[in-house]
């Protein structure tokens, strides 16, 4: 089990500057969150880890940065205008709104998302499922509620055109698949990835940053020939799991969950779930989208989406294997996973975030042992190190307290500057996880840190 409750994690994030309530001074806008100095560093490091594994270390893989706002026909073609919706149900007693499938899941009814509206209503009635707010069981019928945020483009009332904030990033890759193929002179199979924001008017957002109305996705689309799709689908499920294992999440905290009900575009879909305090829940989704999206774009745009095999001259619309990683959900999982509370030999407790060093907001902290005597040299070292690494500097309070402050924000290494540094140009490096210290020459410091911080 996690050593920290959700409430404690929310407080820790706020206290140290990982995540704050959005628009806090106005009482907050529900389910919006702002990443603070440490949170945005952590997020950027996660994105860099993803870039390294999915773009840099893979052949035939390219990152793009398309617009959030797209032509409204994109969302008609993709099927989102017609069917990107959730089953909405209202409590007649207290007027709160709920997602019917989530209501069933919360009451341990398996496979709820595969039921029809009529079946869901029957199960709710037969089991007298209560409203989570007032406890009564008196619900309206179910209506489909489209999750896309709408806005308007145009300067005059007459010229206004309804457009949408994108509910998924994928379409940006699909409409650019031919551009990227041409400009990179690639052959299939090839992949396009992007990191960016998506927006969904979720009926029941919640659980801190787990389900929000604005969130980030790291998406990866692999274009291939029909027949190669099943193998690539299995490959990317495993690749995703390895990605999380490589960031320090242990095997037993992860599991696959096949979808009972498939999205309108998918032939197969499987999530990677992390064990949060409330149970296993989705952090990634891998989908076999077949040639649905590209065929629809060909139909709606009138532009051929066919690929011509340079060897055989065969023409076909590629299949797509998509693997999407929620940035915010992954951050939440990584924070829960990293938190530890230890009782030390002297009976004190220490809170520590055992984040993978590549993810840690600060890589190293420079701490003068005695402010009056060692801060000049410590500042020199700080100015030198911050050319290479995100470096923290702290000279206030006793050294034990300063170590604790770095432990709880996940800084993997702390350098103590003392008399030895002045006399023999050496520093002590303390390891966050083991609390062991080694002495090292200043000349070797950057090389050493580069080695222990590598990913
Ligand atoms: N293009 C495919 C797609 O968007 P998805 O399963 O709907 O697939 C992918 O979403 C990932 O995005 C999820 O696994 C999750 O990590 C994240 N995500 C989805 N909705 C979210 C929300 N409301 N808040 C935070 N993250 C969300």
CSV table of C-alpha atoms and ligand atoms in Angstrom, one decimal:
chain,number,residue,atom,x,y,z
A,1,UNK,CA,0.0,0.0,0.0
A,2,UNK,CA,1.0,3.6,-0.6
A,3,UNK,CA,2.6,5.2,2.5
A,4,UNK,CA,0.8,8.4,1.8
A,5,UNK,CA,-2.9,9.1,1.6
A,6,UNK,CA,-4.4,11.3,-1.2
A,7,UNK,CA,-5.1,14.1,1.2
A,8,UNK,CA,-1.5,14.0,2.5
A,9,UNK,CA,-0.1,14.0,-1.0
A,10,UNK,CA,-2.2,17.0,-2.0
A,11,UNK,CA,-0.9,18.8,1.0
A,12,UNK,CA,2.7,17.8,0.3
A,13,UNK,CA,2.4,19.0,-3.3
A,14,UNK,CA,1.1,22.3,-2.2
A,15,UNK,CA,3.6,22.8,0.6
A,16,UNK,CA,6.7,22.2,-1.5
A,17,UNK,CA,5.5,23.7,-4.8
A,18,UNK,CA,4.7,20.7,-6.9
A,19,UNK,CA,1.0,21.4,-7.5
A,20,UNK,CA,-1.4,24.1,-6.4
A,21,UNK,CA,-5.2,24.5,-6.8
A,22,UNK,CA,-5.9,26.3,-10.1
A,23,UNK,CA,-7.2,30.0,-9.6
A,24,UNK,CA,-6.8,29.5,-5.8
A,25,UNK,CA,-7.2,33.1,-4.8
A,26,UNK,CA,-10.7,33.1,-6.4
A,27,UNK,CA,-11.7,30.0,-4.5
A,28,UNK,CA,-10.4,27.7,-7.2
A,29,UNK,CA,-11.8,26.4,-10.4
A,30,UNK,CA,-12.8,22.8,-9.7
A,31,UNK,CA,-10.5,20.2,-11.1
A,32,UNK,CA,-7.9,22.6,-12.5
A,33,UNK,CA,-4.4,22.4,-11.1
A,34,UNK,CA,-1.3,24.5,-11.5
A,35,UNK,CA,2.1,23.0,-11.5
A,36,UNK,CA,4.5,24.9,-9.3
A,37,UNK,CA,8.3,25.2,-9.6
A,38,UNK,CA,9.0,21.6,-8.6
A,39,UNK,CA,6.0,20.2,-10.3
A,40,UNK,CA,6.8,21.7,-13.7
A,41,UNK,CA,10.4,20.5,-13.4
A,42,UNK,CA,9.2,17.0,-12.7
A,43,UNK,CA,6.7,17.2,-15.6
A,44,UNK,CA,9.4,18.4,-18.0
A,45,UNK,CA,11.7,15.6,-16.9
A,46,UNK,CA,9.0,13.0,-17.5
A,47,UNK,CA,8.5,14.4,-20.9
A,48,UNK,CA,12.2,14.3,-21.6
A,49,UNK,CA,12.3,10.7,-20.5
A,50,UNK,CA,9.5,9.9,-22.9
A,51,UNK,CA,11.2,11.8,-25.7
A,52,UNK,CA,14.4,9.9,-25.1
A,53,UNK,CA,12.7,6.4,-25.1
A,54,UNK,CA,10.1,7.0,-27.8
A,55,UNK,CA,11.8,9.5,-30.2
A,56,UNK,CA,15.5,9.6,-29.7
A,57,UNK,CA,16.2,5.9,-29.2
A,58,UNK,CA,13.9,4.7,-31.9
A,59,UNK,CA,14.5,4.6,-35.6
A,60,UNK,CA,11.9,6.2,-37.9
A,61,UNK,CA,10.2,8.2,-35.0
A,62,UNK,CA,9.5,11.9,-35.1
A,63,UNK,CA,8.0,14.4,-32.7
A,64,UNK,CA,5.7,17.2,-33.9
A,65,UNK,CA,3.8,20.0,-32.3
A,66,UNK,CA,0.5,20.6,-34.0
A,67,UNK,CA,-2.3,23.0,-33.1
A,68,UNK,CA,-4.8,22.5,-30.3
A,69,UNK,CA,-7.5,24.1,-32.4
A,70,UNK,CA,-8.3,22.2,-35.6
A,71,UNK,CA,-10.8,22.5,-38.4
A,72,UNK,CA,-14.2,21.4,-37.1
A,73,UNK,CA,-14.5,18.8,-39.9
A,74,UNK,CA,-11.6,16.9,-38.3
A,75,UNK,CA,-13.8,16.1,-35.3
A,76,UNK,CA,-16.7,15.1,-37.6
A,77,UNK,CA,-14.4,12.8,-39.5
A,78,UNK,CA,-12.8,11.3,-36.4
A,79,UNK,CA,-16.3,10.5,-35.0
A,80,UNK,CA,-15.9,12.7,-31.9
A,81,UNK,CA,-18.8,15.0,-32.7
A,82,UNK,CA,-21.1,12.0,-33.1
A,83,UNK,CA,-19.9,9.7,-30.4
A,84,UNK,CA,-17.4,11.1,-27.9
A,85,UNK,CA,-19.7,11.0,-25.0
A,86,UNK,CA,-20.3,9.6,-21.5
A,87,UNK,CA,-23.6,8.3,-20.0
A,88,UNK,CA,-24.9,11.1,-17.8
A,89,UNK,CA,-27.3,10.4,-15.0
A,90,UNK,CA,-28.8,12.9,-12.5
A,91,UNK,CA,-29.9,12.3,-9.0
A,92,UNK,CA,-33.5,13.5,-8.7
A,93,UNK,CA,-33.1,14.1,-5.0
A,94,UNK,CA,-30.0,16.3,-4.7
A,95,UNK,CA,-29.5,17.2,-8.3
A,96,UNK,CA,-25.9,16.0,-8.6
A,97,UNK,CA,-24.7,14.6,-11.9
A,98,UNK,CA,-22.8,11.3,-12.3
A,99,UNK,CA,-21.4,9.0,-14.9
A,100,UNK,CA,-23.6,6.0,-14.8
A,101,UNK,CA,-20.8,3.5,-15.7
A,102,UNK,CA,-18.6,4.9,-12.9
A,103,UNK,CA,-21.5,4.7,-10.4
A,104,UNK,CA,-21.7,1.0,-11.2
A,105,UNK,CA,-18.0,0.5,-11.0
A,106,UNK,CA,-17.8,2.2,-7.6
A,107,UNK,CA,-20.4,-0.4,-6.5
A,108,UNK,CA,-18.2,-3.3,-7.7
A,109,UNK,CA,-20.3,-4.1,-10.8
A,110,UNK,CA,-17.9,-5.5,-13.4
A,111,UNK,CA,-18.0,-4.6,-17.1
A,112,UNK,CA,-20.2,-1.6,-16.6
A,113,UNK,CA,-18.9,0.3,-19.6
A,114,UNK,CA,-20.0,-2.5,-21.9
A,115,UNK,CA,-23.7,-2.2,-20.8
A,116,UNK,CA,-26.4,-0.4,-22.8
A,117,UNK,CA,-28.2,2.5,-21.2
A,118,UNK,CA,-31.3,0.3,-20.5
A,119,UNK,CA,-29.1,-2.4,-18.9
A,120,UNK,CA,-27.3,0.2,-16.7
A,121,UNK,CA,-30.6,1.6,-15.5
A,122,UNK,CA,-31.9,-1.9,-14.7
A,123,UNK,CA,-28.7,-2.7,-12.7
A,124,UNK,CA,-29.0,0.6,-10.8
A,125,UNK,CA,-32.6,-0.1,-9.9
A,126,UNK,CA,-32.2,-3.8,-9.1
A,127,UNK,CA,-29.3,-3.1,-6.8
A,128,UNK,CA,-30.7,0.1,-5.4
A,129,UNK,CA,-27.4,1.8,-6.1
A,130,UNK,CA,-27.2,4.9,-4.0
A,131,UNK,CA,-26.2,8.5,-5.0
A,132,UNK,CA,-22.7,9.1,-3.7
A,133,UNK,CA,-23.8,12.5,-2.5
A,134,UNK,CA,-27.1,12.0,-0.8
A,135,UNK,CA,-27.4,8.2,-0.4
A,136,UNK,CA,-30.8,8.0,-2.0
A,137,UNK,CA,-31.5,5.9,-5.1
A,138,UNK,CA,-33.7,8.0,-7.3
A,139,UNK,CA,-32.1,8.7,-10.7
A,140,UNK,CA,-33.2,10.1,-14.0
A,141,UNK,CA,-32.8,8.2,-17.3
A,142,UNK,CA,-29.3,8.2,-18.9
A,143,UNK,CA,-28.4,10.8,-21.5
A,144,UNK,CA,-25.3,10.9,-23.7
A,145,UNK,CA,-23.2,13.9,-22.8
A,146,UNK,CA,-20.5,15.0,-25.4
A,147,UNK,CA,-17.2,15.7,-23.7
A,148,UNK,CA,-15.8,18.2,-26.2
A,149,UNK,CA,-15.4,21.9,-25.1
A,150,UNK,CA,-16.8,24.2,-27.8
A,151,UNK,CA,-15.6,27.7,-28.6
A,152,UNK,CA,-16.1,30.1,-31.5
A,153,UNK,CA,-13.9,31.5,-34.1
A,154,UNK,CA,-14.7,34.7,-36.0
A,155,UNK,CA,-15.1,38.4,-35.4
A,156,UNK,CA,-18.8,39.0,-36.1
A,157,UNK,CA,-21.8,37.1,-34.9
A,158,UNK,CA,-22.6,36.0,-38.5
A,159,UNK,CA,-19.1,34.8,-39.3
A,160,UNK,CA,-18.7,32.8,-36.1
A,161,UNK,CA,-17.7,29.2,-36.6
A,162,UNK,CA,-18.0,26.6,-33.9
A,163,UNK,CA,-14.6,24.9,-33.2
A,164,UNK,CA,-13.5,22.6,-30.4
A,165,UNK,CA,-10.6,22.3,-28.0
A,166,UNK,CA,-9.1,19.0,-29.0
A,167,UNK,CA,-10.3,16.1,-26.8
A,168,UNK,CA,-7.3,13.9,-27.9
A,169,UNK,CA,-4.0,14.8,-29.5
A,170,UNK,CA,-4.0,12.0,-32.1
A,171,UNK,CA,-5.8,13.8,-34.9
A,172,UNK,CA,-2.9,16.3,-35.1
A,173,UNK,CA,-0.6,13.4,-36.0
A,174,UNK,CA,-3.2,11.9,-38.5
A,175,UNK,CA,-3.7,15.0,-40.5
A,176,UNK,CA,0.0,15.5,-40.7
A,177,UNK,CA,0.9,11.8,-41.4
A,178,UNK,CA,1.6,12.5,-45.1
A,179,UNK,CA,3.5,15.7,-44.4
A,180,UNK,CA,5.9,14.0,-42.0
A,181,UNK,CA,6.3,11.0,-44.2
A,182,UNK,CA,7.3,13.2,-47.2
A,183,UNK,CA,9.6,15.6,-45.3
A,184,UNK,CA,11.4,12.9,-43.4
A,185,UNK,CA,11.5,10.5,-46.5
A,186,UNK,CA,10.4,7.7,-44.2
A,187,UNK,CA,9.0,4.3,-45.0
A,188,UNK,CA,6.3,2.4,-43.1
A,189,UNK,CA,6.3,1.4,-40.3
A,190,UNK,CA,7.0,4.8,-38.9
A,191,UNK,CA,5.9,6.7,-35.8
A,192,UNK,CA,4.9,10.2,-34.9
A,193,UNK,CA,4.7,11.4,-31.3
A,194,UNK,CA,3.6,14.6,-29.7
A,195,UNK,CA,3.2,16.0,-26.2
A,196,UNK,CA,0.4,18.4,-25.6
A,197,UNK,CA,-2.8,19.4,-23.9
A,198,UNK,CA,-6.2,17.9,-24.4
A,199,UNK,CA,-9.5,19.0,-23.0
A,200,UNK,CA,-12.6,17.1,-21.9
A,201,UNK,CA,-15.7,18.3,-20.2
A,202,UNK,CA,-15.6,15.3,-17.8
A,203,UNK,CA,-18.9,14.7,-15.9
A,204,UNK,CA,-17.2,13.5,-12.7
A,205,UNK,CA,-13.7,14.8,-12.5
A,206,UNK,CA,-11.8,14.2,-9.4
A,207,UNK,CA,-9.1,12.4,-7.5
A,208,UNK,CA,-6.7,15.4,-7.6
A,209,UNK,CA,-5.0,15.4,-11.0
A,210,UNK,CA,-6.2,12.0,-12.0
A,211,UNK,CA,-9.3,13.1,-13.9
A,212,UNK,CA,-9.3,16.8,-14.9
A,213,UNK,CA,-10.8,18.9,-17.6
A,214,UNK,CA,-7.5,20.0,-19.0
A,215,UNK,CA,-4.6,17.5,-19.1
A,216,UNK,CA,-1.5,16.6,-21.1
A,217,UNK,CA,-0.9,13.5,-23.1
A,218,UNK,CA,2.3,12.0,-24.5
A,219,UNK,CA,1.0,10.2,-27.7
A,220,UNK,CA,2.7,7.9,-30.0
A,221,UNK,CA,1.1,6.8,-33.3
A,222,UNK,CA,2.8,4.0,-35.4
A,223,UNK,CA,1.6,3.7,-39.0
A,224,UNK,CA,1.9,0.3,-40.5
A,225,UNK,CA,0.5,-2.1,-43.0
A,226,UNK,CA,-2.5,-4.2,-42.1
A,227,UNK,CA,-1.2,-7.6,-40.9
A,228,UNK,CA,1.6,-6.0,-39.0
A,229,UNK,CA,-0.8,-4.3,-36.6
A,230,UNK,CA,-1.4,-7.2,-34.1
A,231,UNK,CA,2.3,-7.7,-33.5
A,232,UNK,CA,2.9,-3.9,-33.0
A,233,UNK,CA,0.0,-3.7,-30.7
A,234,UNK,CA,1.4,-6.3,-28.4
A,235,UNK,CA,4.9,-4.7,-28.8
A,236,UNK,CA,3.7,-1.3,-27.6
A,237,UNK,CA,1.8,-2.7,-24.7
A,238,UNK,CA,5.1,-4.2,-23.4
A,239,UNK,CA,7.1,-1.1,-24.4
A,240,UNK,CA,4.8,1.0,-22.3
A,241,UNK,CA,5.2,-1.3,-19.3
A,242,UNK,CA,9.0,-1.2,-19.7
A,243,UNK,CA,8.8,2.6,-19.8
A,244,UNK,CA,7.2,2.7,-16.3
A,245,UNK,CA,9.4,0.0,-14.9
A,246,UNK,CA,12.4,2.0,-16.1
A,247,UNK,CA,11.2,5.0,-14.2
A,248,UNK,CA,11.2,3.0,-11.0
A,249,UNK,CA,7.6,1.8,-10.7
A,250,UNK,CA,7.7,-1.9,-9.5
A,251,UNK,CA,6.1,-4.7,-11.5
A,252,UNK,CA,3.5,-5.4,-8.8
A,253,UNK,CA,2.1,-1.9,-9.0
A,254,UNK,CA,1.3,-2.2,-12.7
A,255,UNK,CA,-1.2,-4.3,-14.6
A,256,UNK,CA,-2.9,-4.5,-18.0
A,257,UNK,CA,-6.6,-4.1,-18.4
A,258,UNK,CA,-8.3,-5.0,-21.7
A,259,UNK,CA,-11.3,-2.8,-22.5
A,260,UNK,CA,-14.7,-4.4,-22.3
A,261,UNK,CA,-16.2,-1.8,-24.5
A,262,UNK,CA,-14.2,-0.4,-27.4
A,263,UNK,CA,-14.0,3.3,-28.4
A,264,UNK,CA,-15.7,4.0,-31.8
A,265,UNK,CA,-12.3,3.9,-33.5
A,266,UNK,CA,-10.7,0.8,-31.9
A,267,UNK,CA,-10.4,-2.8,-32.8
A,268,UNK,CA,-8.5,-3.6,-29.6
A,269,UNK,CA,-7.6,-1.6,-26.6
A,270,UNK,CA,-5.7,-2.2,-23.4
A,271,UNK,CA,-4.8,0.1,-20.5
A,272,UNK,CA,-1.8,0.0,-18.2
A,273,UNK,CA,-3.1,0.6,-14.7
A,274,UNK,CA,-1.2,1.7,-11.6
A,275,UNK,CA,-2.3,0.8,-8.1
A,276,UNK,CA,-3.4,4.1,-6.6
A,277,UNK,CA,-4.7,4.3,-3.0
A,278,UNK,CA,-8.3,3.8,-4.4
A,279,UNK,CA,-7.3,0.8,-6.5
A,280,UNK,CA,-5.8,0.0,-9.9
A,281,UNK,CA,-6.6,2.8,-12.5
A,282,UNK,CA,-5.6,3.8,-16.0
A,283,UNK,CA,-2.4,5.7,-16.7
A,284,UNK,CA,-1.8,4.7,-20.3
A,285,UNK,CA,-3.9,3.3,-23.2
A,286,UNK,CA,-2.8,1.4,-26.2
A,287,UNK,CA,-5.2,1.1,-29.1
A,288,UNK,CA,-5.4,-0.6,-32.5
A,289,UNK,CA,-7.2,2.1,-34.4
A,290,UNK,CA,-7.1,0.1,-37.7
A,291,UNK,CA,-7.3,2.4,-40.8
A,292,UNK,CA,-10.5,4.0,-39.4
A,293,UNK,CA,-9.1,7.5,-38.8
A,294,UNK,CA,-7.2,7.8,-42.0
A,295,UNK,CA,-10.1,6.4,-44.1
A,296,UNK,CA,-12.5,8.9,-42.5
A,297,UNK,CA,-10.1,11.8,-43.2
A,298,UNK,CA,-9.8,10.6,-46.8
A,299,UNK,CA,-13.6,10.6,-47.0
A,300,UNK,CA,-14.1,13.9,-45.3
A,301,UNK,CA,-11.2,15.9,-46.8
A,302,UNK,CA,-11.2,14.4,-50.2
A,303,UNK,CA,-7.4,14.0,-50.0
A,304,UNK,CA,-6.0,10.6,-50.5
A,305,UNK,CA,-4.5,9.1,-47.4
A,306,UNK,CA,-2.9,6.2,-49.2
A,307,UNK,CA,0.6,5.1,-48.8
A,308,UNK,CA,2.5,3.8,-51.8
A,309,UNK,CA,5.0,1.1,-50.9
A,310,UNK,CA,8.2,2.1,-52.7
A,311,UNK,CA,9.2,-1.5,-53.4
A,312,UNK,CA,6.0,-3.1,-54.5
A,313,UNK,CA,4.1,0.1,-55.6
A,314,UNK,CA,1.1,-1.3,-53.6
A,315,UNK,CA,-1.2,1.5,-52.3
A,316,UNK,CA,-3.1,1.2,-49.1
A,317,UNK,CA,-4.4,3.2,-46.1
A,318,UNK,CA,-2.1,2.4,-43.1
A,319,UNK,CA,-3.3,0.9,-39.9
A,320,UNK,CA,-2.4,2.8,-36.7
A,321,UNK,CA,-1.2,1.5,-33.3
A,322,UNK,CA,-1.6,4.3,-30.8
A,323,UNK,CA,-0.1,4.3,-27.3
A,324,UNK,CA,-1.0,7.3,-25.1
A,325,UNK,CA,0.5,8.2,-21.8
A,326,UNK,CA,-1.3,10.7,-19.5
A,327,UNK,CA,1.3,13.1,-18.2
A,328,UNK,CA,-0.6,14.1,-15.2
A,329,UNK,CA,-1.7,10.6,-14.2
A,330,UNK,CA,1.8,9.3,-14.7
A,331,UNK,CA,3.1,12.2,-12.5
A,332,UNK,CA,0.5,11.2,-9.8
A,333,UNK,CA,1.6,7.6,-10.0
A,334,UNK,CA,5.2,8.5,-9.8
A,335,UNK,CA,4.7,10.7,-6.7
A,336,UNK,CA,2.7,8.0,-4.9
A,337,UNK,CA,5.3,5.5,-5.8
A,338,UNK,CA,8.3,7.6,-4.7
A,339,UNK,CA,7.0,8.7,-1.3
A,340,UNK,CA,8.5,6.9,1.7
A,341,UNK,CA,8.4,7.6,5.4
A,342,UNK,CA,11.2,6.0,7.3
A,343,UNK,CA,12.1,5.8,11.0
A,344,UNK,CA,15.7,6.5,11.5
A,345,UNK,CA,18.0,4.9,14.1
A,346,UNK,CA,17.7,7.9,16.3
A,347,UNK,CA,13.9,7.5,16.3
A,348,UNK,CA,13.3,10.5,14.0
A,349,UNK,CA,11.1,10.1,10.9
A,350,UNK,CA,12.2,11.2,7.5
A,351,UNK,CA,10.0,11.8,4.5
A,352,UNK,CA,11.6,11.1,1.2
A,353,UNK,CA,10.6,11.1,-2.4
A,354,UNK,CA,12.6,8.4,-4.0
A,355,UNK,CA,12.1,9.7,-7.6
A,356,UNK,CA,14.3,8.3,-10.4
A,357,UNK,CA,17.2,10.7,-10.5
A,358,UNK,CA,16.4,11.6,-14.1
A,359,UNK,CA,12.9,12.8,-12.9
A,360,UNK,CA,14.0,14.6,-9.8
A,361,UNK,CA,13.3,18.4,-10.0
A,362,UNK,CA,16.7,19.2,-8.5
A,363,UNK,CA,19.6,16.9,-9.2
A,364,UNK,CA,21.9,18.1,-6.6
A,365,UNK,CA,21.9,20.5,-3.6
A,366,UNK,CA,24.9,22.5,-2.4
A,367,UNK,CA,25.0,22.9,1.4
A,368,UNK,CA,27.7,24.8,3.2
A,369,UNK,CA,28.3,23.1,6.6
A,370,UNK,CA,28.8,26.4,8.5
A,371,UNK,CA,27.3,29.4,6.7
A,372,UNK,CA,29.9,31.9,8.0
A,373,UNK,CA,32.9,29.7,7.1
A,374,UNK,CA,31.8,27.8,4.0
A,375,UNK,CA,29.2,29.8,2.0
A,376,UNK,CA,31.7,31.6,-0.2
A,377,UNK,CA,33.2,28.4,-1.5
A,378,UNK,CA,29.7,26.7,-1.6
A,379,UNK,CA,28.5,29.6,-3.8
A,380,UNK,CA,31.4,29.1,-6.1
A,381,UNK,CA,30.5,25.4,-6.5
A,382,UNK,CA,26.9,26.2,-7.0
A,383,UNK,CA,27.7,28.6,-9.8
A,384,UNK,CA,29.9,26.0,-11.4
A,385,UNK,CA,27.3,23.1,-11.0
A,386,UNK,CA,24.3,25.0,-12.2
A,387,UNK,CA,25.8,25.1,-15.7
A,388,UNK,CA,25.4,21.4,-15.9
A,389,UNK,CA,22.5,20.4,-13.6
A,390,UNK,CA,19.4,21.9,-11.9
A,391,UNK,CA,21.1,22.7,-8.6
A,392,UNK,CA,19.6,23.8,-5.3
A,393,UNK,CA,21.5,25.9,-2.7
A,394,UNK,CA,20.5,26.1,1.0
A,395,UNK,CA,22.5,27.6,3.8
A,396,UNK,CA,19.7,28.1,6.4
A,397,UNK,CA,19.2,25.9,9.5
A,398,UNK,CA,21.2,23.0,10.7
A,399,UNK,CA,22.6,20.5,8.2
A,400,UNK,CA,20.2,17.7,9.3
A,401,UNK,CA,17.2,19.8,8.6
A,402,UNK,CA,18.6,20.9,5.2
A,403,UNK,CA,19.1,17.2,4.3
A,404,UNK,CA,15.4,16.5,5.2
A,405,UNK,CA,14.2,19.4,3.0
A,406,UNK,CA,16.1,18.0,0.0
A,407,UNK,CA,14.9,14.4,0.8
A,408,UNK,CA,11.2,15.4,0.8
A,409,UNK,CA,11.5,17.1,-2.6
A,410,UNK,CA,13.5,14.2,-4.1
A,411,UNK,CA,16.9,15.7,-4.7
A,412,UNK,CA,19.1,12.6,-5.2
A,413,UNK,CA,22.4,14.1,-4.1
A,414,UNK,CA,23.5,16.6,-1.5
A,415,UNK,CA,27.0,18.1,-1.5
A,416,UNK,CA,28.4,19.3,1.8
A,417,UNK,CA,31.0,22.0,1.7
A,418,UNK,CA,33.3,22.0,4.8
A,419,UNK,CA,36.9,22.5,6.0
A,420,UNK,CA,38.1,19.6,3.8
A,421,UNK,CA,36.8,21.4,0.7
A,422,UNK,CA,38.8,24.5,1.6
A,423,UNK,CA,41.9,22.5,2.4
A,424,UNK,CA,41.9,19.7,-0.1
A,425,UNK,CA,39.4,20.6,-2.8
A,426,UNK,CA,37.1,17.7,-2.0
A,427,UNK,CA,33.4,17.5,-1.1
A,428,UNK,CA,31.1,14.9,0.5
A,429,UNK,CA,28.2,13.7,-1.6
A,430,UNK,CA,25.3,12.2,0.3
A,431,UNK,CA,23.0,9.8,-1.5
A,432,UNK,CA,19.3,10.5,-0.8
A,433,UNK,CA,18.2,6.9,-0.6
A,434,UNK,CA,21.0,5.2,1.3
A,435,UNK,CA,22.1,8.4,3.2
A,436,UNK,CA,25.6,7.2,2.7
A,437,UNK,CA,28.3,9.7,2.0
A,438,UNK,CA,31.4,9.5,-0.1
A,439,UNK,CA,34.2,12.0,-0.5
A,440,UNK,CA,35.1,13.1,-4.0
A,441,UNK,CA,37.5,15.6,-5.6
A,442,UNK,CA,35.9,18.7,-7.1
A,443,UNK,CA,37.6,17.9,-10.4
A,444,UNK,CA,35.7,14.7,-10.7
A,445,UNK,CA,32.3,16.0,-9.5
A,446,UNK,CA,30.6,16.7,-12.8
A,447,UNK,CA,31.7,13.4,-14.3
A,448,UNK,CA,30.5,11.5,-11.3
A,449,UNK,CA,27.1,13.2,-11.2
A,450,UNK,CA,26.7,12.7,-15.0
A,451,UNK,CA,27.2,9.0,-14.4
A,452,UNK,CA,24.8,8.6,-11.5
A,453,UNK,CA,22.2,10.8,-13.0
A,454,UNK,CA,22.1,9.1,-16.4
A,455,UNK,CA,18.9,7.4,-17.8
B,1,LIG,N1,-5.9,9.3,-28.3
B,1,LIG,C1,-6.3,8.3,-27.4
B,1,LIG,C2,-6.8,8.7,-26.1
B,1,LIG,O1,-6.9,9.9,-25.9
B,1,LIG,P1,-7.6,7.9,-23.8
B,1,LIG,O2,-7.5,6.5,-23.3
B,1,LIG,O3,-9.0,8.5,-23.9
B,1,LIG,O4,-7.0,7.7,-25.3
B,1,LIG,C3,-5.3,8.5,-23.0
B,1,LIG,O5,-6.6,8.8,-23.0
B,1,LIG,C4,-4.7,8.8,-21.6
B,1,LIG,O6,-4.9,10.2,-21.3
B,1,LIG,C5,-5.3,8.1,-20.5
B,1,LIG,O7,-4.6,6.8,-20.3
B,1,LIG,C6,-5.0,9.0,-19.3
B,1,LIG,O8,-3.7,8.8,-18.8
B,1,LIG,C7,-5.1,10.4,-19.9
B,1,LIG,N2,-6.4,11.0,-19.7
B,1,LIG,C8,-7.6,10.8,-20.3
B,1,LIG,N3,-8.6,11.5,-19.8
B,1,LIG,C9,-8.0,12.2,-18.8
B,1,LIG,C10,-8.5,13.2,-17.8
B,1,LIG,N4,-9.8,13.6,-17.9
B,1,LIG,N5,-7.7,13.7,-16.9
B,1,LIG,C11,-6.4,13.4,-16.9
B,1,LIG,N6,-5.8,12.5,-17.7
B,1,LIG,C12,-6.6,11.9,-18.7
